[in-house]
Structure formats: structure tokens, C-alpha cells
PDB file of C-alpha atoms in Angstrom:
ATOM      1  CA  UNK L   1      18.273 -15.930  34.465  1.00 72.00           C
ATOM      2  CA  UNK L   2      14.774 -17.155  35.358  1.00 83.00           C
ATOM      3  CA  UNK L   3      14.241 -14.045  37.443  1.00 86.00           C
ATOM      4  CA  UNK L   4      15.141 -11.890  34.439  1.00 85.00           C
ATOM      5  CA  UNK L   5      12.529 -13.643  32.287  1.00 85.00           C
ATOM      6  CA  UNK L   6       9.872 -13.211  34.976  1.00 85.00           C
ATOM      7  CA  UNK L   7      10.832  -9.533  35.237  1.00 83.00           C
ATOM      8  CA  UNK L   8      10.516  -9.080  31.455  1.00 83.00           C
ATOM      9  CA  UNK L   9       7.218 -11.004  31.335  1.00 86.00           C
ATOM     10  CA  UNK L  10       5.823  -8.579  33.906  1.00 88.00           C
ATOM     11  CA  UNK L  11       7.478  -5.464  32.492  1.00 86.00           C
ATOM     12  CA  UNK L  12       6.268  -5.816  28.875  1.00 81.00           C
ATOM     13  CA  UNK L  13       2.515  -5.937  29.708  1.00 84.00           C
ATOM     14  CA  UNK L  14       2.999  -3.097  32.189  1.00 84.00           C
ATOM     15  CA  UNK L  15       4.685  -0.912  29.555  1.00 83.00           C
ATOM     16  CA  UNK L  16       2.066  -1.876  26.945  1.00 82.00           C
ATOM     17  CA  UNK L  17      -0.568  -0.774  29.451  1.00 87.00           C
ATOM     18  CA  UNK L  18       1.056   2.489  30.498  1.00 83.00           C
ATOM     19  CA  UNK L  19       3.286   3.802  27.683  1.00 89.00           C
ATOM     20  CA  UNK L  20       1.905   4.701  24.258  1.00 92.00           C
ATOM     21  CA  UNK L  21       5.495   5.213  22.997  1.00 93.00           C
ATOM     22  CA  UNK L  22       6.370   1.666  24.045  1.00 92.00           C
ATOM     23  CA  UNK L  23       3.233   0.379  22.295  1.00 93.00           C
ATOM     24  CA  UNK L  24       4.276   2.251  19.138  1.00 96.00           C
ATOM     25  CA  UNK L  25       7.747   0.636  19.028  1.00 95.00           C
ATOM     26  CA  UNK L  26       6.467  -2.754  20.145  1.00 95.00           C
ATOM     27  CA  UNK L  27       3.837  -2.871  17.363  1.00 96.00           C
ATOM     28  CA  UNK L  28       6.240  -1.522  14.726  1.00 96.00           C
ATOM     29  CA  UNK L  29       8.931  -4.074  15.636  1.00 96.00           C
ATOM     30  CA  UNK L  30       6.380  -6.865  15.809  1.00 96.00           C
ATOM     31  CA  UNK L  31       5.002  -5.882  12.394  1.00 97.00           C
ATOM     32  CA  UNK L  32       8.414  -5.860  10.692  1.00 96.00           C
ATOM     33  CA  UNK L  33       9.607  -9.069  12.388  1.00 97.00           C
ATOM     34  CA  UNK L  34       6.350 -10.918  11.734  1.00 97.00           C
ATOM     35  CA  UNK L  35       6.273  -9.888   8.060  1.00 97.00           C
ATOM     36  CA  UNK L  36       9.850 -11.234   7.739  1.00 97.00           C
ATOM     37  CA  UNK L  37       8.704 -14.558   9.265  1.00 97.00           C
ATOM     38  CA  UNK L  38       5.726 -14.697   6.875  1.00 98.00           C
ATOM     39  CA  UNK L  39       8.159 -13.885   4.058  1.00 97.00           C
ATOM     40  CA  UNK L  40      10.299 -16.867   5.052  1.00 98.00           C
ATOM     41  CA  UNK L  41       7.192 -19.094   4.876  1.00 97.00           C
ATOM     42  CA  UNK L  42       6.071 -17.585   1.553  1.00 98.00           C
ATOM     43  CA  UNK L  43       9.403 -18.210  -0.232  1.00 97.00           C
ATOM     44  CA  UNK L  44       9.258 -22.051  -0.347  1.00 97.00           C
ATOM     45  CA  UNK L  45       5.472 -21.994  -0.891  1.00 97.00           C
ATOM     46  CA  UNK L  46       5.886 -19.644  -3.886  1.00 97.00           C
ATOM     47  CA  UNK L  47       8.669 -21.759  -5.399  1.00 96.00           C
ATOM     48  CA  UNK L  48       6.545 -24.910  -4.973  1.00 96.00           C
ATOM     49  CA  UNK L  49       3.533 -23.162  -6.500  1.00 93.00           C
ATOM     50  CA  UNK L  50       5.132 -21.455  -9.497  1.00 94.00           C
ATOM     51  CA  UNK L  51       8.770 -22.523  -9.689  1.00 93.00           C
ATOM     52  CA  UNK L  52      10.030 -18.943  -9.534  1.00 94.00           C
ATOM     53  CA  UNK L  53       8.997 -15.345 -10.261  1.00 95.00           C
ATOM     54  CA  UNK L  54       5.282 -15.290 -11.105  1.00 96.00           C
ATOM     55  CA  UNK L  55       2.357 -12.966 -10.344  1.00 96.00           C
ATOM     56  CA  UNK L  56       0.386 -16.027  -9.156  1.00 96.00           C
ATOM     57  CA  UNK L  57       2.616 -16.031  -6.065  1.00 97.00           C
ATOM     58  CA  UNK L  58       0.725 -12.952  -4.853  1.00 97.00           C
ATOM     59  CA  UNK L  59      -2.083 -15.373  -3.933  1.00 97.00           C
ATOM     60  CA  UNK L  60       0.294 -17.022  -1.440  1.00 97.00           C
ATOM     61  CA  UNK L  61       1.295 -13.649   0.027  1.00 97.00           C
ATOM     62  CA  UNK L  62      -2.334 -12.504   0.216  1.00 97.00           C
ATOM     63  CA  UNK L  63      -3.385 -15.677   2.061  1.00 97.00           C
ATOM     64  CA  UNK L  64      -0.519 -15.345   4.555  1.00 97.00           C
ATOM     65  CA  UNK L  65      -0.855 -11.621   5.279  1.00 97.00           C
ATOM     66  CA  UNK L  66      -4.643 -11.276   5.628  1.00 96.00           C
ATOM     67  CA  UNK L  67      -4.686 -12.006   9.394  1.00 96.00           C
ATOM     68  CA  UNK L  68      -1.849  -9.644  10.414  1.00 97.00           C
ATOM     69  CA  UNK L  69      -4.309  -6.741  10.925  1.00 97.00           C
ATOM     70  CA  UNK L  70      -5.854  -8.515  13.936  1.00 97.00           C
ATOM     71  CA  UNK L  71      -2.562  -8.514  15.854  1.00 96.00           C
ATOM     72  CA  UNK L  72      -2.225  -4.763  15.323  1.00 97.00           C
ATOM     73  CA  UNK L  73      -5.836  -3.963  16.253  1.00 96.00           C
ATOM     74  CA  UNK L  74      -6.758  -2.771  12.760  1.00 97.00           C
ATOM     75  CA  UNK L  75     -10.001  -3.234  10.850  1.00 97.00           C
ATOM     76  CA  UNK L  76     -10.826  -2.390   7.250  1.00 98.00           C
ATOM     77  CA  UNK L  77     -14.184  -1.054   6.174  1.00 98.00           C
ATOM     78  CA  UNK L  78     -14.182  -1.815   2.430  1.00 98.00           C
ATOM     79  CA  UNK L  79     -16.650  -0.542  -0.156  1.00 98.00           C
ATOM     80  CA  UNK L  80     -16.750  -0.786  -3.970  1.00 97.00           C
ATOM     81  CA  UNK L  81     -15.180  -4.251  -4.337  1.00 97.00           C
ATOM     82  CA  UNK L  82     -17.387  -4.807  -7.390  1.00 97.00           C
ATOM     83  CA  UNK L  83     -15.268  -2.269  -9.312  1.00 97.00           C
ATOM     84  CA  UNK L  84     -12.336  -4.709  -9.216  1.00 97.00           C
ATOM     85  CA  UNK L  85     -14.398  -7.323 -11.107  1.00 94.00           C
ATOM     86  CA  UNK L  86     -13.282  -5.637 -14.363  1.00 92.00           C
ATOM     87  CA  UNK L  87     -11.962  -8.154 -16.922  1.00 93.00           C
ATOM     88  CA  UNK L  88      -8.376  -8.005 -18.176  1.00 95.00           C
ATOM     89  CA  UNK L  89      -5.501  -5.688 -17.242  1.00 97.00           C
ATOM     90  CA  UNK L  90      -5.973  -2.450 -15.309  1.00 97.00           C
ATOM     91  CA  UNK L  91      -3.911  -0.045 -13.216  1.00 98.00           C
ATOM     92  CA  UNK L  92      -4.861   0.503  -9.570  1.00 98.00           C
ATOM     93  CA  UNK L  93      -3.761   3.801  -8.054  1.00 98.00           C
ATOM     94  CA  UNK L  94      -3.933   4.514  -4.329  1.00 98.00           C
ATOM     95  CA  UNK L  95      -2.658   6.992  -1.764  1.00 97.00           C
ATOM     96  CA  UNK L  96       0.370   5.939   0.299  1.00 96.00           C
ATOM     97  CA  UNK L  97       0.738   6.721   4.017  1.00 96.00           C
ATOM     98  CA  UNK L  98       2.845   4.008   5.602  1.00 94.00           C
ATOM     99  CA  UNK L  99       4.145   0.461   5.298  1.00 93.00           C
ATOM    100  CA  UNK L 100       0.811  -0.498   6.895  1.00 96.00           C
ATOM    101  CA  UNK L 101      -0.771   0.136   3.468  1.00 96.00           C
ATOM    102  CA  UNK L 102       0.338  -3.409   2.576  1.00 96.00           C
ATOM    103  CA  UNK L 103      -2.369  -4.741   4.917  1.00 97.00           C
ATOM    104  CA  UNK L 104      -5.137  -2.825   3.119  1.00 97.00           C
ATOM    105  CA  UNK L 105      -3.641  -3.747  -0.230  1.00 97.00           C
ATOM    106  CA  UNK L 106      -3.773  -7.470   0.648  1.00 97.00           C
ATOM    107  CA  UNK L 107      -7.324  -7.039   1.915  1.00 97.00           C
ATOM    108  CA  UNK L 108      -8.618  -6.190  -1.571  1.00 98.00           C
ATOM    109  CA  UNK L 109      -5.837  -7.379  -3.937  1.00 98.00           C
ATOM    110  CA  UNK L 110      -7.458  -8.871  -7.056  1.00 97.00           C
ATOM    111  CA  UNK L 111      -6.058 -11.973  -8.767  1.00 97.00           C
ATOM    112  CA  UNK L 112      -3.158 -11.513 -11.187  1.00 96.00           C
ATOM    113  CA  UNK L 113      -2.240  -8.192  -9.618  1.00 97.00           C
ATOM    114  CA  UNK L 114       1.218  -7.112  -8.490  1.00 96.00           C
ATOM    115  CA  UNK L 115       2.822  -3.786  -7.624  1.00 95.00           C
ATOM    116  CA  UNK L 116       5.293  -1.195  -8.786  1.00 92.00           C
ATOM    117  CA  UNK L 117       7.719  -0.454  -5.941  1.00 91.00           C
ATOM    118  CA  UNK L 118      10.989   1.340  -5.239  1.00 89.00           C
ATOM    119  CA  UNK L 119      13.952  -0.872  -5.992  1.00 89.00           C
ATOM    120  CA  UNK L 120      15.230  -0.636  -2.392  1.00 91.00           C
ATOM    121  CA  UNK L 121      12.435  -3.036  -1.387  1.00 92.00           C
ATOM    122  CA  UNK L 122      14.272  -5.941  -2.994  1.00 92.00           C
ATOM    123  CA  UNK L 123      16.912  -5.690  -0.222  1.00 93.00           C
ATOM    124  CA  UNK L 124      14.340  -6.010   2.596  1.00 94.00           C
ATOM    125  CA  UNK L 125      15.275  -9.540   3.675  1.00 94.00           C
ATOM    126  CA  UNK L 126      12.690 -12.240   3.112  1.00 97.00           C
ATOM    127  CA  UNK L 127      10.071  -9.602   2.219  1.00 96.00           C
ATOM    128  CA  UNK L 128      12.323  -8.425  -0.624  1.00 96.00           C
ATOM    129  CA  UNK L 129      12.737 -11.963  -1.966  1.00 97.00           C
ATOM    130  CA  UNK L 130       8.979 -12.578  -1.846  1.00 97.00           C
ATOM    131  CA  UNK L 131       8.384  -9.228  -3.578  1.00 96.00           C
ATOM    132  CA  UNK L 132      10.625 -10.412  -6.414  1.00 96.00           C
ATOM    133  CA  UNK L 133       8.931 -13.850  -6.510  1.00 97.00           C
ATOM    134  CA  UNK L 134       5.531 -12.100  -6.631  1.00 97.00           C
ATOM    135  CA  UNK L 135       6.510 -10.311  -9.836  1.00 95.00           C
ATOM    136  CA  UNK L 136       6.781  -6.833  -8.303  1.00 95.00           C
ATOM    137  CA  UNK L 137       8.140  -4.322 -10.837  1.00 91.00           C
ATOM    138  CA  UNK L 138      11.030  -2.371  -9.272  1.00 90.00           C
ATOM    139  CA  UNK L 139      11.838   1.205 -10.267  1.00 86.00           C
ATOM    140  CA  UNK L 140      14.654   3.575  -9.464  1.00 81.00           C
ATOM    141  CA  UNK L 141      12.892   6.728  -8.258  1.00 72.00           C
ATOM    142  CA  UNK L 142      16.056   8.816  -8.617  1.00 73.00           C
ATOM    143  CA  UNK L 143      16.293   8.273 -12.387  1.00 70.00           C
ATOM    144  CA  UNK L 144      13.250   9.544 -14.252  1.00 68.00           C
ATOM    145  CA  UNK L 145      14.515   8.124 -17.558  1.00 68.00           C
ATOM    146  CA  UNK L 146      14.774   4.647 -15.982  1.00 64.00           C
ATOM    147  CA  UNK L 147      11.299   4.973 -14.488  1.00 65.00           C
ATOM    148  CA  UNK L 148       9.889   5.895 -17.919  1.00 70.00           C
ATOM    149  CA  UNK L 149      11.454   2.906 -19.700  1.00 77.00           C
ATOM    150  CA  UNK L 150      10.354   0.593 -16.862  1.00 78.00           C
ATOM    151  CA  UNK L 151       6.791   1.889 -17.314  1.00 82.00           C
ATOM    152  CA  UNK L 152       6.948   1.165 -21.055  1.00 85.00           C
ATOM    153  CA  UNK L 153       8.151  -2.379 -20.305  1.00 87.00           C
ATOM    154  CA  UNK L 154       5.487  -2.720 -17.603  1.00 90.00           C
ATOM    155  CA  UNK L 155       2.750  -1.750 -20.097  1.00 93.00           C
ATOM    156  CA  UNK L 156       3.971  -4.478 -22.438  1.00 92.00           C
ATOM    157  CA  UNK L 157       4.101  -7.042 -19.596  1.00 91.00           C
ATOM    158  CA  UNK L 158       0.576  -6.059 -18.508  1.00 94.00           C
ATOM    159  CA  UNK L 159      -0.803  -6.832 -21.952  1.00 94.00           C
ATOM    160  CA  UNK L 160       1.331  -9.903 -22.729  1.00 94.00           C
ATOM    161  CA  UNK L 161       0.698 -11.589 -19.366  1.00 93.00           C
ATOM    162  CA  UNK L 162      -2.757 -10.088 -18.706  1.00 95.00           C
ATOM    163  CA  UNK L 163      -1.805  -8.717 -15.295  1.00 96.00           C
ATOM    164  CA  UNK L 164      -2.928  -5.778 -13.184  1.00 97.00           C
ATOM    165  CA  UNK L 165      -0.516  -3.335 -11.548  1.00 97.00           C
ATOM    166  CA  UNK L 166      -0.935  -1.406  -8.293  1.00 97.00           C
ATOM    167  CA  UNK L 167       0.865   1.952  -8.235  1.00 96.00           C
ATOM    168  CA  UNK L 168       1.253   4.671  -5.571  1.00 95.00           C
ATOM    169  CA  UNK L 169       1.218   7.831  -7.724  1.00 95.00           C
ATOM    170  CA  UNK L 170       2.312  10.108  -4.852  1.00 94.00           C
ATOM    171  CA  UNK L 171       5.647   8.312  -5.256  1.00 89.00           C
ATOM    172  CA  UNK L 172       6.494   8.334  -1.547  1.00 87.00           C
ATOM    173  CA  UNK L 173       4.909   7.807   1.855  1.00 89.00           C
ATOM    174  CA  UNK L 174       2.890  10.764   3.008  1.00 90.00           C
ATOM    175  CA  UNK L 175       1.331  11.424   6.415  1.00 88.00           C
ATOM    176  CA  UNK L 176       0.201  14.983   5.701  1.00 85.00           C
ATOM    177  CA  UNK L 177      -3.571  14.461   5.985  1.00 88.00           C
ATOM    178  CA  UNK L 178      -3.780  15.511   2.354  1.00 93.00           C
ATOM    179  CA  UNK L 179      -2.540  13.984  -0.907  1.00 96.00           C
ATOM    180  CA  UNK L 180       0.805  14.896  -2.455  1.00 95.00           C
ATOM    181  CA  UNK L 181       0.768  15.873  -6.148  1.00 95.00           C
ATOM    182  CA  UNK L 182       0.758  12.773  -8.365  1.00 95.00           C
ATOM    183  CA  UNK L 183       3.699  11.661 -10.455  1.00 92.00           C
ATOM    184  CA  UNK L 184       2.730  10.855 -14.047  1.00 91.00           C
ATOM    185  CA  UNK L 185       4.164   7.316 -14.366  1.00 91.00           C
ATOM    186  CA  UNK L 186       0.985   5.412 -13.497  1.00 94.00           C
ATOM    187  CA  UNK L 187      -0.990   7.416 -16.047  1.00 95.00           C
ATOM    188  CA  UNK L 188       1.582   6.906 -18.832  1.00 93.00           C
ATOM    189  CA  UNK L 189       1.413   3.198 -17.989  1.00 94.00           C
ATOM    190  CA  UNK L 190      -2.393   3.071 -18.231  1.00 96.00           C
ATOM    191  CA  UNK L 191      -2.498   5.075 -21.468  1.00 95.00           C
ATOM    192  CA  UNK L 192       0.266   2.997 -23.104  1.00 94.00           C
ATOM    193  CA  UNK L 193      -1.573  -0.218 -22.215  1.00 95.00           C
ATOM    194  CA  UNK L 194      -4.968   1.425 -23.027  1.00 96.00           C
ATOM    195  CA  UNK L 195      -6.036  -0.109 -19.697  1.00 97.00           C
ATOM    196  CA  UNK L 196      -8.518   1.461 -17.280  1.00 98.00           C
ATOM    197  CA  UNK L 197      -7.452   3.053 -13.996  1.00 98.00           C
ATOM    198  CA  UNK L 198      -9.161   2.011 -10.767  1.00 98.00           C
ATOM    199  CA  UNK L 199      -8.597   4.485  -7.920  1.00 98.00           C
ATOM    200  CA  UNK L 200      -8.540   3.146  -4.338  1.00 98.00           C
ATOM    201  CA  UNK L 201      -8.553   5.578  -1.429  1.00 98.00           C
ATOM    202  CA  UNK L 202      -7.413   4.766   2.116  1.00 98.00           C
ATOM    203  CA  UNK L 203      -8.764   7.057   4.833  1.00 97.00           C
ATOM    204  CA  UNK L 204      -6.220   8.959   6.949  1.00 96.00           C
ATOM    205  CA  UNK L 205      -4.385   6.906   9.588  1.00 96.00           C
ATOM    206  CA  UNK L 206      -3.879   9.984  11.767  1.00 95.00           C
ATOM    207  CA  UNK L 207      -6.617   9.060  14.240  1.00 93.00           C
ATOM    208  CA  UNK L 208      -4.698   5.935  15.317  1.00 96.00           C
ATOM    209  CA  UNK L 209      -1.179   6.053  13.823  1.00 96.00           C
ATOM    210  CA  UNK L 210       1.200   9.018  14.029  1.00 93.00           C
ATOM    211  CA  UNK L 211       4.879   8.436  13.358  1.00 91.00           C
ATOM    212  CA  UNK L 212       6.171  11.716  14.811  1.00 91.00           C
ATOM    213  CA  UNK L 213       4.058  11.518  17.975  1.00 94.00           C
ATOM    214  CA  UNK L 214       4.891   7.786  18.397  1.00 95.00           C
ATOM    215  CA  UNK L 215       1.236   6.784  18.511  1.00 95.00           C
ATOM    216  CA  UNK L 216      -0.102   3.429  17.279  1.00 96.00           C
ATOM    217  CA  UNK L 217      -3.551   2.619  18.678  1.00 96.00           C
ATOM    218  CA  UNK L 218      -6.255   0.333  17.340  1.00 96.00           C
ATOM    219  CA  UNK L 219      -8.280   1.774  14.490  1.00 96.00           C
ATOM    220  CA  UNK L 220     -10.578   1.292  11.533  1.00 97.00           C
ATOM    221  CA  UNK L 221      -9.425   2.222   8.040  1.00 98.00           C
ATOM    222  CA  UNK L 222     -12.008   3.053   5.390  1.00 97.00           C
ATOM    223  CA  UNK L 223     -11.005   1.660   1.996  1.00 98.00           C
ATOM    224  CA  UNK L 224     -13.029   2.979  -0.897  1.00 98.00           C
ATOM    225  CA  UNK L 225     -12.673   1.480  -4.377  1.00 98.00           C
ATOM    226  CA  UNK L 226     -13.908   3.923  -7.024  1.00 98.00           C
ATOM    227  CA  UNK L 227     -15.367   3.190 -10.482  1.00 97.00           C
ATOM    228  CA  UNK L 228     -12.842   2.682 -13.278  1.00 97.00           C
ATOM    229  CA  UNK L 229     -11.605   5.561 -15.392  1.00 97.00           C
ATOM    230  CA  UNK L 230     -11.289   4.499 -19.060  1.00 97.00           C
ATOM    231  CA  UNK L 231      -8.176   5.391 -21.062  1.00 97.00           C
ATOM    232  CA  UNK L 232      -9.192   3.892 -24.432  1.00 97.00           C
ATOM    233  CA  UNK L 233      -8.310   6.234 -27.283  1.00 96.00           C
ATOM    234  CA  UNK L 234      -6.132   8.433 -25.050  1.00 96.00           C
ATOM    235  CA  UNK L 235      -2.584   9.401 -26.010  1.00 94.00           C
ATOM    236  CA  UNK L 236       0.320  10.808 -24.005  1.00 90.00           C
ATOM    237  CA  UNK L 237      -1.206  14.269 -24.598  1.00 94.00           C
ATOM    238  CA  UNK L 238      -4.072  13.253 -22.292  1.00 96.00           C
ATOM    239  CA  UNK L 239      -1.840  12.105 -19.406  1.00 94.00           C
ATOM    240  CA  UNK L 240      -1.717  15.432 -17.538  1.00 94.00           C
ATOM    241  CA  UNK L 241      -5.502  15.820 -17.661  1.00 96.00           C
ATOM    242  CA  UNK L 242      -6.021  12.204 -16.623  1.00 97.00           C
ATOM    243  CA  UNK L 243      -3.648  12.662 -13.673  1.00 97.00           C
ATOM    244  CA  UNK L 244      -5.376  15.885 -12.556  1.00 97.00           C
ATOM    245  CA  UNK L 245      -8.819  14.327 -12.822  1.00 97.00           C
ATOM    246  CA  UNK L 246      -7.745  11.291 -10.782  1.00 98.00           C
ATOM    247  CA  UNK L 247      -6.024  13.487  -8.193  1.00 97.00           C
ATOM    248  CA  UNK L 248      -9.047  15.761  -7.685  1.00 97.00           C
ATOM    249  CA  UNK L 249     -11.390  12.778  -7.395  1.00 97.00           C
ATOM    250  CA  UNK L 250      -9.201  10.847  -4.942  1.00 98.00           C
ATOM    251  CA  UNK L 251      -8.445  13.919  -2.875  1.00 97.00           C
ATOM    252  CA  UNK L 252     -12.103  14.787  -2.383  1.00 96.00           C
ATOM    253  CA  UNK L 253     -12.864  11.162  -1.413  1.00 97.00           C
ATOM    254  CA  UNK L 254      -9.862  11.100   0.951  1.00 97.00           C
ATOM    255  CA  UNK L 255     -10.968  14.280   2.735  1.00 95.00           C
ATOM    256  CA  UNK L 256     -14.543  13.035   2.917  1.00 96.00           C
ATOM    257  CA  UNK L 257     -13.864   9.510   4.290  1.00 96.00           C
ATOM    258  CA  UNK L 258     -11.245  10.879   6.704  1.00 95.00           C
ATOM    259  CA  UNK L 259     -13.734  13.387   8.107  1.00 91.00           C
ATOM    260  CA  UNK L 260     -11.705  16.424   7.046  1.00 87.00           C
ATOM    261  CA  UNK L 261     -13.270  19.589   5.686  1.00 74.00           C
ATOM    262  CA  UNK L 262     -12.540  20.198   1.997  1.00 71.00           C
ATOM    263  CA  UNK L 263      -9.717  22.657   1.423  1.00 62.00           C
ATOM    264  CA  UNK L 264     -10.278  25.301  -1.181  1.00 56.00           C
ATOM    265  CA  UNK L 265      -6.706  26.208  -2.104  1.00 48.00           C
ATOM    266  CA  UNK L 266      -4.693  23.536  -3.894  1.00 47.00           C
ATOM    267  CA  UNK L 267      -1.843  21.827  -2.016  1.00 48.00           C
ATOM    268  CA  UNK L 268      -2.381  24.068   1.033  1.00 45.00           C
ATOM    269  CA  UNK L 269      -2.035  22.848   4.603  1.00 47.00           C
ATOM    270  CA  UNK L 270      -5.086  20.943   5.904  1.00 49.00           C
ATOM    271  CA  UNK L 271      -7.682  23.268   7.378  1.00 44.00           C
ATOM    272  CA  UNK L 272      -8.510  21.093  10.379  1.00 47.00           C
ATOM    273  CA  UNK L 273      -5.200  21.816  12.143  1.00 41.00           C
TER     274      UNK L 273
END
């Protein structure tokens, strides 16, 4: 048995040194397992802090998760933090590439801010429980009617409890080196609450993290927080225009901070391939 341990202790560093595929799976498994452990620590801390489901528990999560990036060899280059100093409720929208986005999210997460997430997240072990304790608003992406009524409730909660909500308007994870068209939910939410939108853009992960190619190196992620977009006086008639404006702005920033050439046609394949 001892010999087996010695063999494994020698084999793991050797594989980490020689096999990028092994590194990919090792880091992914470590990330998931470690987040579950942090979740298990966050549960009793959150209950002690708030007694149950409360957006204030996101402070506990933020404090626990901030160091995880170092283990994965990731750094964040953040600009525009001053834009999050806006008083009162607002809606943050950002692009969504991978579960690693959580690390960037925790890097800049303002106080009294929680997320809108797919309802499947609630079943993700300790992470799911902490998500619920942190006040995360769960939506069923399959049922548009449900999503709409959840957004109406979320707008009311935002105003009543003076909270901020972080939404991924692409609606799903996307590693296309371009942004997917935005779903309208986040914009309906902002207009209903008459709350400003603050766009946050993550640069492309493709220079260090590629799921298909099983690559997960060290890397630096540029995180750019953009000035708020006001929604005061807007109605549901303005939602499409608001969504398009936000999309065009975030897409041009994404291409610029990721070092990609702008693409002239809309929704076409990236030109740098």
C-alpha cells in the first residue's frame, strides 16, 4: 500500500509536468471539489451570520472564494470598479464563458448583490445550498412564462430589499470567442425596477482555457466594468433597443480586450480563426 502511495506521489507531478490533458482534468476536478469544500464551510457561517436565506451571505461566499484563483494560476486585471459605487439597486450584466466566471464575479461583487441562475444549480451539492442561502434567484430556462414572472418578482424584491442582481444575458455558457445574442429578461428586469444596468465584460478565456482541446493553463483575465446605462423613464417598448445597445457595447469591448479584430457582420464566426 505504501508503495502505491509513493508511486502516485511521483506519478501526479510527472503527469502535471508532461500532460496538458491531465492538467486540464486535474484543475477542473480540483476546482469543483474545492468549491464544494468551501460550500460546506460557508453553510454554517451563513446560518450563523443571517439565520437563513439572505443576500448578506454573499459576503461570506466572497470572502471564502477570493483566493481560489491562485490555485488555478489565474489573475484578474480589473478596471472601472468606481462604476459599481452607484447607490441603490442596479442590474449587472456580463458575458458567460465557463463556471470559472464565478471567480471573476467574486473578485468584483458589490455588497447586497446576488445572482439570477438556472434552477439546476440548487442541486449542486453544498454549492447549491450556499447559492440558496445567498439569495440567488433561480429560473427555469425552459419555460419563458416562468422566467418572465420570476423577473417581475425579482424587480419587486430588488426595490423592496434594495439589492443588486447579476445576470448573464446570453443565457448559457459560451466559448465562441464572440457574444451570443442577448435574452431580454435582464432588460425587462432593469426597466421594471427603473434601475440602471452596469455592464461587465470578461476577456476571452481562449488563450488559457479551452474545453474541447482540454487545455487549462495559467492566465490573466481582463475584467472591464463599464459606466451605468440609465433606464429611468423607459417602458417595455424600450427593452429591445436597450438590449441591442448593451450588446453592441459589450461586444466591441469584448473583442477589444480579448485582442480580436472587430467583425463587421453580425453574429458571424470570429475573423481571427
